[in-house]
Amino acid sequence: MGSQATTESAWRGGVKPFKASYGKMMMWFFLLTDALTFSGFLGAYGFARFKYADTWPLAENVFTHFPGIHGDQPLLYVALMTFILIMSSVTMVLAVHHGKNMDTKKVAWWMGFTVLGGIIFLGSQAWEWMHFIHGTAEGALQLADGSIAKVIAAGTEVMGQTYNFDVLRLGTEKFITDPTTIATLSAGAEHVYGANMVVNEYGLPQFANFFFFITGFHGFHVFTGVLLNLIVFINVLFGTYERRGHYEMVEKVGLYWHFVDLVWVFVFTFFYLV
Amino acid sequence: MSHDNHGGTKQIWLVFWILLALTAVEVALGIYKPVSYEILKWTFIILTLVKAYYIVAYFMHVKHETKSFAWTLALPTFILIPYLLFVLLTESSDLIL
């Protein structure tokens, strides 16, 4: 009879395999599948990035803006975004910590900060997207074969020389300085500004597609995380978990939130650094 | 339930400083590029994996779960993801072979 009772309660979620509750374990298995999904995306990105290594735009040449600072600031803005997300991961883990001590007031504070951190991150991402979509003031030429050429204004030093006419740059470092070739290439070329799903003034449109898809899918996770955190935050304020006798719900959304931070660590490396 | 609280807030902040320092190193290397791209690339990948370890082990508490649970999560990750990356990156270039 004893073993039957155990089986029955197991199907009702009564026993804890791995000494982890049903909810926590299932959150982990969901996160595992989600990790595989993101690996697929980043793997596909790596495939395209190395397949078109010669003409692939480098993120450090694309995302160079920082609010309030003029000129090129590669990596600085995305470093700030990374810092915000790590910080909000810390506030989350502090909320979990105080939840274990049943300290409602401190859980509420740290959950509140976590929600705030998530909202700031989403705002930062919107700003980054806006700059990428709008592009630069001078834009670029999309040549007849679909490739992108940057127009370098006359008088700018190119490979140690200056020219009294506009020269073209293909890819990251191939310069076209011969006037006849420039004229041939420019014929039928179209001026493009910024990036979207069809054109990308920084180079291959696939780069823009991957950027929108991967950071967009991650941003969607952040957005979902903020909603979940907000629901838990409100429940903390209402004393729901105080009455329940434990703060496991904070732990479960905490796992999801840390996972969002974890994915960003990889997006940061493989999209912006490598 | 104090037996569940490993290390307290001190350890949480220690992990935070580690993550921050590693990120700062990555950003500095990315801006100043003191070594060749090949070395830089692998440095970034190793630093990222170290950061991932700290997040999963301490923030996500896996270090204090049962060993069997940790392996249940780790094995699919360690087998499927490198396999997928191997296939994709081999097809795209001769960079890793």
Tab-separated table of C-alpha atoms in Angstrom:
chain	number	residue	atom	x	y	z
A	1	MET	CA	0.000	0.000	0.000
A	2	GLY	CA	2.866	2.259	0.846
A	3	SER	CA	4.363	2.114	-2.646
A	4	GLN	CA	0.969	2.718	-4.274
A	5	ALA	CA	0.436	5.825	-2.196
A	6	THR	CA	3.816	7.088	-3.336
A	7	THR	CA	2.991	6.451	-7.014
A	8	GLU	CA	-0.326	8.225	-6.705
A	9	SER	CA	1.125	11.242	-5.034
A	10	ALA	CA	3.881	11.300	-7.638
A	11	TRP	CA	1.307	11.712	-10.399
A	12	ARG	CA	-0.270	14.477	-8.374
A	13	GLY	CA	3.093	16.151	-8.064
A	14	GLY	CA	3.454	15.007	-4.481
A	15	VAL	CA	7.039	13.770	-4.514
A	16	LYS	CA	10.105	15.764	-5.454
A	17	PRO	CA	12.465	14.022	-7.861
A	18	PHE	CA	15.909	15.659	-7.697
A	19	LYS	CA	14.626	17.295	-4.455
A	20	ALA	CA	13.277	20.099	-6.666
A	21	SER	CA	9.593	21.017	-6.752
A	22	TYR	CA	7.509	20.252	-9.831
A	23	GLY	CA	7.269	23.929	-10.767
A	24	LYS	CA	10.971	24.604	-10.470
A	25	MET	CA	11.897	21.465	-12.380
A	26	MET	CA	9.499	22.239	-15.220
A	27	MET	CA	10.783	25.815	-15.414
A	28	TRP	CA	14.256	24.341	-15.808
A	29	PHE	CA	13.180	21.981	-18.583
A	30	PHE	CA	11.487	24.848	-20.391
A	31	LEU	CA	14.663	26.910	-20.066
A	32	LEU	CA	16.690	23.982	-21.422
A	33	THR	CA	14.568	23.876	-24.591
A	34	ASP	CA	14.760	27.652	-24.840
A	35	ALA	CA	18.548	27.463	-24.593
A	36	LEU	CA	18.529	25.059	-27.552
A	37	THR	CA	16.335	27.481	-29.526
A	38	PHE	CA	18.725	30.367	-28.923
A	39	SER	CA	21.688	28.140	-29.809
A	40	GLY	CA	19.978	27.456	-33.126
A	41	PHE	CA	19.628	31.203	-33.781
A	42	LEU	CA	23.167	32.090	-32.746
A	43	GLY	CA	24.527	29.069	-34.626
A	44	ALA	CA	22.716	30.218	-37.768
A	45	TYR	CA	24.164	33.689	-37.218
A	46	GLY	CA	27.653	32.191	-36.945
A	47	PHE	CA	27.026	30.250	-40.169
A	48	ALA	CA	26.167	33.430	-42.107
A	49	ARG	CA	28.846	35.506	-40.400
A	50	PHE	CA	31.695	33.181	-41.433
A	51	LYS	CA	30.183	32.217	-44.793
A	52	TYR	CA	30.204	35.906	-45.807
A	53	ALA	CA	33.222	36.828	-43.682
A	54	ASP	CA	34.610	39.236	-46.343
A	55	THR	CA	31.554	41.460	-46.561
A	56	TRP	CA	29.890	40.870	-43.170
A	57	PRO	CA	29.439	44.164	-41.310
A	58	LEU	CA	31.180	44.259	-37.934
A	59	ALA	CA	28.913	45.286	-35.070
A	60	GLU	CA	31.570	47.678	-33.753
A	61	ASN	CA	31.287	49.691	-37.007
A	62	VAL	CA	27.496	49.657	-36.901
A	63	PHE	CA	26.536	50.364	-33.292
A	64	THR	CA	28.705	53.323	-32.404
A	65	HIS	CA	26.291	55.729	-30.738
A	66	PHE	CA	26.173	56.636	-27.083
A	67	PRO	CA	23.618	59.097	-25.692
A	68	GLY	CA	25.182	62.478	-24.944
A	69	ILE	CA	28.577	61.679	-26.509
A	70	HIS	CA	29.434	62.646	-30.073
A	71	GLY	CA	31.615	60.582	-32.370
A	72	ASP	CA	32.268	56.861	-32.526
A	73	GLN	CA	31.934	54.952	-29.273
A	74	PRO	CA	32.053	51.291	-30.268
A	75	LEU	CA	30.822	48.744	-27.682
A	76	LEU	CA	30.206	51.330	-24.965
A	77	TYR	CA	26.422	51.401	-25.261
A	78	VAL	CA	26.011	47.637	-25.420
A	79	ALA	CA	28.350	47.350	-22.429
A	80	LEU	CA	25.986	49.638	-20.519
A	81	MET	CA	23.021	47.456	-21.549
A	82	THR	CA	24.907	44.369	-20.349
A	83	PHE	CA	25.624	46.082	-17.050
A	84	ILE	CA	21.927	46.967	-16.595
A	85	LEU	CA	20.882	43.359	-17.181
A	86	ILE	CA	23.554	41.906	-14.858
A	87	MET	CA	22.515	44.425	-12.210
A	88	SER	CA	18.863	43.430	-12.499
A	89	SER	CA	19.931	39.788	-12.199
A	90	VAL	CA	21.620	40.679	-8.904
A	91	THR	CA	18.511	42.439	-7.564
A	92	MET	CA	16.505	39.345	-8.568
A	93	VAL	CA	18.785	36.946	-6.720
A	94	LEU	CA	18.628	39.244	-3.674
A	95	ALA	CA	14.808	39.068	-3.806
A	96	VAL	CA	15.020	35.251	-3.873
A	97	HIS	CA	17.485	35.345	-0.965
A	98	HIS	CA	15.209	37.449	1.234
A	99	GLY	CA	12.210	35.370	0.174
A	100	LYS	CA	13.854	32.350	1.769
A	101	ASN	CA	14.050	34.334	5.011
A	102	MET	CA	10.359	35.339	4.610
A	103	ASP	CA	11.320	39.021	4.635
A	104	THR	CA	8.387	40.457	2.650
A	105	LYS	CA	9.537	44.062	2.737
A	106	LYS	CA	12.990	43.357	1.308
A	107	VAL	CA	11.573	40.982	-1.344
A	108	ALA	CA	9.209	43.754	-2.459
A	109	TRP	CA	12.049	46.290	-2.760
A	110	TRP	CA	14.359	44.006	-4.736
A	111	MET	CA	11.538	42.742	-6.989
A	112	GLY	CA	10.648	46.377	-7.668
A	113	PHE	CA	14.239	47.161	-8.664
A	114	THR	CA	14.296	44.090	-10.917
A	115	VAL	CA	11.175	45.228	-12.770
A	116	LEU	CA	12.718	48.679	-13.138
A	117	GLY	CA	15.980	47.227	-14.494
A	118	GLY	CA	14.044	45.221	-17.072
A	119	ILE	CA	12.132	48.285	-18.238
A	120	ILE	CA	15.357	50.313	-18.551
A	121	PHE	CA	16.915	47.514	-20.597
A	122	LEU	CA	13.918	47.405	-22.958
A	123	GLY	CA	14.121	51.180	-23.376
A	124	SER	CA	17.849	50.927	-24.177
A	125	GLN	CA	17.135	48.284	-26.770
A	126	ALA	CA	14.467	50.465	-28.381
A	127	TRP	CA	17.033	53.270	-28.611
A	128	GLU	CA	19.579	50.934	-30.233
A	129	TRP	CA	16.988	49.702	-32.736
A	130	MET	CA	15.959	53.266	-33.571
A	131	HIS	CA	19.533	54.258	-34.433
A	132	PHE	CA	20.057	51.127	-36.508
A	133	ILE	CA	16.790	51.614	-38.431
A	134	HIS	CA	17.455	55.312	-39.089
A	135	GLY	CA	21.102	54.769	-40.009
A	136	THR	CA	23.646	57.475	-40.738
A	137	ALA	CA	23.000	60.897	-42.249
A	138	GLU	CA	25.088	60.122	-45.354
A	139	GLY	CA	23.659	56.614	-45.935
A	140	ALA	CA	25.308	54.370	-48.534
A	141	LEU	CA	25.051	53.287	-52.167
A	142	GLN	CA	23.403	50.005	-53.009
A	143	LEU	CA	25.049	48.912	-56.245
A	144	ALA	CA	23.337	47.126	-59.120
A	145	ASP	CA	24.559	43.718	-57.840
A	146	GLY	CA	22.995	44.436	-54.424
A	147	SER	CA	26.275	45.031	-52.585
A	148	ILE	CA	26.796	48.113	-50.434
A	149	ALA	CA	29.361	50.840	-51.104
A	150	LYS	CA	30.119	53.632	-48.644
A	151	VAL	CA	30.785	56.995	-50.226
A	152	ILE	CA	33.923	58.613	-48.800
A	153	ALA	CA	33.777	62.371	-49.276
A	154	ALA	CA	36.467	64.061	-51.410
A	155	GLY	CA	39.448	65.218	-49.394
A	156	THR	CA	39.242	62.440	-46.797
A	157	GLU	CA	42.475	60.510	-46.416
A	158	VAL	CA	42.130	56.999	-47.872
A	159	MET	CA	45.027	54.542	-47.449
A	160	GLY	CA	47.451	57.464	-47.019
A	161	GLN	CA	46.193	59.385	-50.050
A	162	THR	CA	43.584	62.051	-50.664
A	163	TYR	CA	41.452	62.457	-53.779
A	164	ASN	CA	39.603	65.505	-55.061
A	165	PHE	CA	36.507	63.401	-55.837
A	166	ASP	CA	34.276	61.033	-53.834
A	167	VAL	CA	35.711	57.512	-53.602
A	168	LEU	CA	33.893	54.282	-52.742
A	169	ARG	CA	34.554	51.698	-50.063
A	170	LEU	CA	33.322	48.133	-50.571
A	171	GLY	CA	33.036	45.884	-47.521
A	172	THR	CA	35.222	46.973	-44.632
A	173	GLU	CA	38.477	47.887	-46.367
A	174	LYS	CA	38.295	47.592	-50.159
A	175	PHE	CA	38.596	51.093	-51.657
A	176	ILE	CA	37.686	52.021	-55.229
A	177	THR	CA	39.688	55.073	-56.274
A	178	ASP	CA	39.642	54.779	-60.058
A	179	PRO	CA	37.191	57.388	-61.493
A	180	THR	CA	36.004	55.173	-64.375
A	181	THR	CA	35.230	52.246	-62.065
A	182	ILE	CA	33.441	54.611	-59.661
A	183	ALA	CA	31.301	55.928	-62.504
A	184	THR	CA	30.481	52.393	-63.698
A	185	LEU	CA	29.569	51.233	-60.204
A	186	SER	CA	27.553	54.345	-59.372
A	187	ALA	CA	25.418	53.971	-62.504
A	188	GLY	CA	22.207	52.255	-61.499
A	189	ALA	CA	23.118	52.450	-57.818
A	190	GLU	CA	20.496	53.430	-55.298
A	191	HIS	CA	20.994	55.569	-52.207
A	192	VAL	CA	19.895	53.712	-49.069
A	193	TYR	CA	19.621	54.902	-45.479
A	194	GLY	CA	19.525	52.780	-42.321
A	195	ALA	CA	18.555	49.149	-42.045
A	196	ASN	CA	15.403	47.104	-42.359
A	197	MET	CA	14.473	43.609	-43.520
A	198	VAL	CA	15.248	44.448	-47.178
A	199	VAL	CA	18.203	46.851	-47.256
A	200	ASN	CA	21.042	47.554	-44.865
A	201	GLU	CA	23.326	50.531	-45.432
A	202	TYR	CA	26.034	48.874	-43.304
A	203	GLY	CA	26.382	45.816	-45.543
A	204	LEU	CA	24.558	42.544	-46.109
A	205	PRO	CA	20.804	42.674	-45.374
A	206	GLN	CA	21.171	39.282	-43.608
A	207	PHE	CA	23.066	41.088	-40.848
A	208	ALA	CA	20.035	43.297	-40.215
A	209	ASN	CA	17.687	40.304	-40.395
A	210	PHE	CA	19.715	38.395	-37.811
A	211	PHE	CA	20.006	41.489	-35.621
A	212	PHE	CA	16.266	42.131	-35.603
A	213	PHE	CA	15.419	38.463	-35.156
A	214	ILE	CA	17.882	37.538	-32.402
A	215	THR	CA	17.797	40.731	-30.326
A	216	GLY	CA	14.062	40.933	-30.999
A	217	PHE	CA	13.474	37.394	-29.744
A	218	HIS	CA	15.637	38.143	-26.714
A	219	GLY	CA	13.810	41.438	-26.165
A	220	PHE	CA	10.524	39.531	-26.313
A	221	HIS	CA	11.859	37.310	-23.515
A	222	VAL	CA	12.834	40.383	-21.500
A	223	PHE	CA	9.356	41.819	-22.042
A	224	THR	CA	7.725	38.569	-20.893
A	225	GLY	CA	10.095	38.483	-17.915
A	226	VAL	CA	9.151	42.030	-16.916
A	227	LEU	CA	5.445	41.060	-17.042
A	228	LEU	CA	6.025	37.929	-14.918
A	229	ASN	CA	8.180	39.889	-12.466
A	230	LEU	CA	5.497	42.563	-12.252
A	231	ILE	CA	2.788	39.984	-11.460
A	232	VAL	CA	4.966	38.439	-8.745
A	233	PHE	CA	5.894	41.907	-7.432
A	234	ILE	CA	2.197	42.806	-7.053
A	235	ASN	CA	1.537	39.480	-5.324
A	236	VAL	CA	4.401	40.171	-2.921
A	237	LEU	CA	2.829	43.543	-2.101
A	238	PHE	CA	-0.551	41.863	-1.535
A	239	GLY	CA	1.050	39.316	0.800
A	240	THR	CA	0.052	36.314	-1.330
A	241	TYR	CA	3.300	34.417	-0.666
A	242	GLU	CA	3.365	35.479	2.981
A	243	ARG	CA	0.007	33.676	3.374
A	244	ARG	CA	1.189	30.723	1.269
A	245	GLY	CA	4.104	30.293	3.623
A	246	HIS	CA	6.868	30.319	0.993
A	247	TYR	CA	8.299	32.504	-1.779
A	248	GLU	CA	8.913	29.763	-4.342
A	249	MET	CA	7.140	31.768	-7.028
A	250	VAL	CA	9.891	34.407	-6.724
A	251	GLU	CA	12.452	31.645	-7.262
A	252	LYS	CA	10.665	30.389	-10.381
A	253	VAL	CA	10.411	33.766	-12.115
A	254	GLY	CA	13.959	34.336	-10.865
A	255	LEU	CA	15.165	31.332	-12.879
A	256	TYR	CA	13.497	32.738	-15.985
A	257	TRP	CA	14.974	36.185	-15.382
A	258	HIS	CA	18.508	34.846	-14.899
A	259	PHE	CA	18.097	32.856	-18.086
A	260	VAL	CA	17.285	36.077	-19.961
A	261	ASP	CA	20.527	37.534	-18.574
A	262	LEU	CA	22.387	34.347	-19.530
A	263	VAL	CA	21.173	34.546	-23.138
A	264	TRP	CA	22.230	38.193	-23.321
A	265	VAL	CA	25.756	37.246	-22.212
A	266	PHE	CA	25.947	35.024	-25.311
A	267	VAL	CA	24.244	37.523	-27.644
A	268	PHE	CA	26.697	40.188	-26.428
A	269	THR	CA	29.688	37.974	-27.206
A	270	PHE	CA	28.596	36.529	-30.524
A	271	PHE	CA	26.811	39.513	-31.990
A	272	TYR	CA	28.944	42.384	-30.742
A	273	LEU	CA	32.393	40.983	-29.919
A	274	VAL	CA	33.294	38.020	-32.177
B	1	MET	CA	15.048	27.659	6.163
B	2	SER	CA	18.462	29.166	6.673
B	3	HIS	CA	20.150	25.922	5.537
B	4	ASP	CA	18.999	26.834	2.002
B	5	ASN	CA	20.819	30.138	2.053
B	6	HIS	CA	24.297	29.335	0.861
B	7	GLY	CA	26.771	32.098	1.417
B	8	GLY	CA	24.222	34.874	1.975
B	9	THR	CA	24.283	38.234	0.218
B	10	LYS	CA	28.067	38.458	0.431
B	11	GLN	CA	28.438	35.678	-2.137
B	12	ILE	CA	25.791	37.253	-4.409
B	13	TRP	CA	27.763	40.503	-4.545
B	14	LEU	CA	31.021	38.632	-5.072
B	15	VAL	CA	29.526	36.927	-8.144
B	16	PHE	CA	28.267	40.326	-9.321
B	17	TRP	CA	31.796	41.797	-9.147
B	18	ILE	CA	33.205	38.798	-11.002
B	19	LEU	CA	30.631	39.172	-13.802
B	20	LEU	CA	31.235	42.918	-13.987
B	21	ALA	CA	35.016	42.517	-14.114
B	22	LEU	CA	34.835	39.867	-16.856
B	23	THR	CA	32.485	42.066	-18.914
B	24	ALA	CA	34.817	45.049	-18.460
B	25	VAL	CA	37.755	42.931	-19.662
B	26	GLU	CA	35.739	41.818	-22.718
B	27	VAL	CA	34.777	45.392	-23.600
B	28	ALA	CA	38.365	46.652	-23.163
B	29	LEU	CA	39.707	43.831	-25.360
B	30	GLY	CA	36.986	44.560	-27.926
B	31	ILE	CA	37.853	48.259	-28.109
B	32	TYR	CA	41.676	48.125	-27.993
B	33	LYS	CA	42.238	44.704	-29.690
B	34	PRO	CA	45.728	44.128	-28.257
B	35	VAL	CA	46.140	40.687	-29.866
B	36	SER	CA	45.211	38.947	-33.128
B	37	TYR	CA	41.551	38.227	-33.975
B	38	GLU	CA	42.003	34.469	-33.569
B	39	ILE	CA	43.313	34.777	-29.989
B	40	LEU	CA	40.743	37.470	-29.218
B	41	LYS	CA	37.886	35.284	-30.454
B	42	TRP	CA	38.795	32.364	-28.212
B	43	THR	CA	39.390	34.687	-25.257
B	44	PHE	CA	35.870	36.071	-25.690
B	45	ILE	CA	34.388	32.570	-25.905
B	46	ILE	CA	36.216	31.343	-22.785
B	47	LEU	CA	35.313	34.469	-20.766
B	48	THR	CA	31.680	34.077	-21.853
B	49	LEU	CA	31.582	30.457	-20.729
B	50	VAL	CA	33.083	31.459	-17.365
B	51	LYS	CA	30.368	34.123	-16.984
B	52	ALA	CA	27.689	31.592	-17.953
B	53	TYR	CA	29.033	29.197	-15.318
B	54	TYR	CA	28.743	31.811	-12.561
B	55	ILE	CA	25.196	32.785	-13.581
B	56	VAL	CA	23.969	29.179	-13.781
B	57	ALA	CA	25.842	27.876	-10.736
B	58	TYR	CA	25.209	30.735	-8.306
B	59	PHE	CA	22.338	32.934	-9.537
B	60	MET	CA	20.329	29.978	-10.824
B	61	HIS	CA	21.416	27.915	-7.858
B	62	VAL	CA	22.421	24.787	-9.811
B	63	LYS	CA	25.540	24.371	-7.666
B	64	HIS	CA	23.236	23.588	-4.739
B	65	GLU	CA	20.796	21.319	-6.577
B	66	THR	CA	21.266	17.544	-6.496
B	67	LYS	CA	24.078	16.244	-8.710
B	68	SER	CA	21.615	14.184	-10.773
B	69	PHE	CA	19.522	17.286	-11.568
B	70	ALA	CA	22.585	19.326	-12.540
B	71	TRP	CA	23.688	16.560	-14.938
B	72	THR	CA	20.173	16.227	-16.351
B	73	LEU	CA	20.407	19.873	-17.374
B	74	ALA	CA	24.072	19.876	-18.351
B	75	LEU	CA	24.254	16.794	-20.582
B	76	PRO	CA	21.713	17.806	-23.269
B	77	THR	CA	23.342	21.253	-23.334
B	78	PHE	CA	26.885	19.933	-23.623
B	79	ILE	CA	26.030	17.336	-26.259
B	80	LEU	CA	23.458	19.027	-28.509
B	81	ILE	CA	24.771	22.601	-28.673
B	82	PRO	CA	28.418	21.820	-29.571
B	83	TYR	CA	27.136	19.294	-32.120
B	84	LEU	CA	24.861	21.879	-33.749
B	85	LEU	CA	27.624	24.506	-33.774
B	86	PHE	CA	30.134	22.015	-35.183
B	87	VAL	CA	27.820	21.191	-38.087
B	88	LEU	CA	26.899	24.797	-38.875
B	89	LEU	CA	30.365	26.308	-38.559
B	90	THR	CA	32.016	23.485	-40.510
B	91	GLU	CA	29.590	24.038	-43.353
B	92	SER	CA	30.114	27.796	-43.400
B	93	SER	CA	33.899	27.929	-43.418
B	94	ASP	CA	37.131	26.138	-42.748
B	95	LEU	CA	37.705	28.301	-39.694
B	96	ILE	CA	37.390	25.635	-37.038
B	97	LEU	CA	38.982	22.730	-38.885
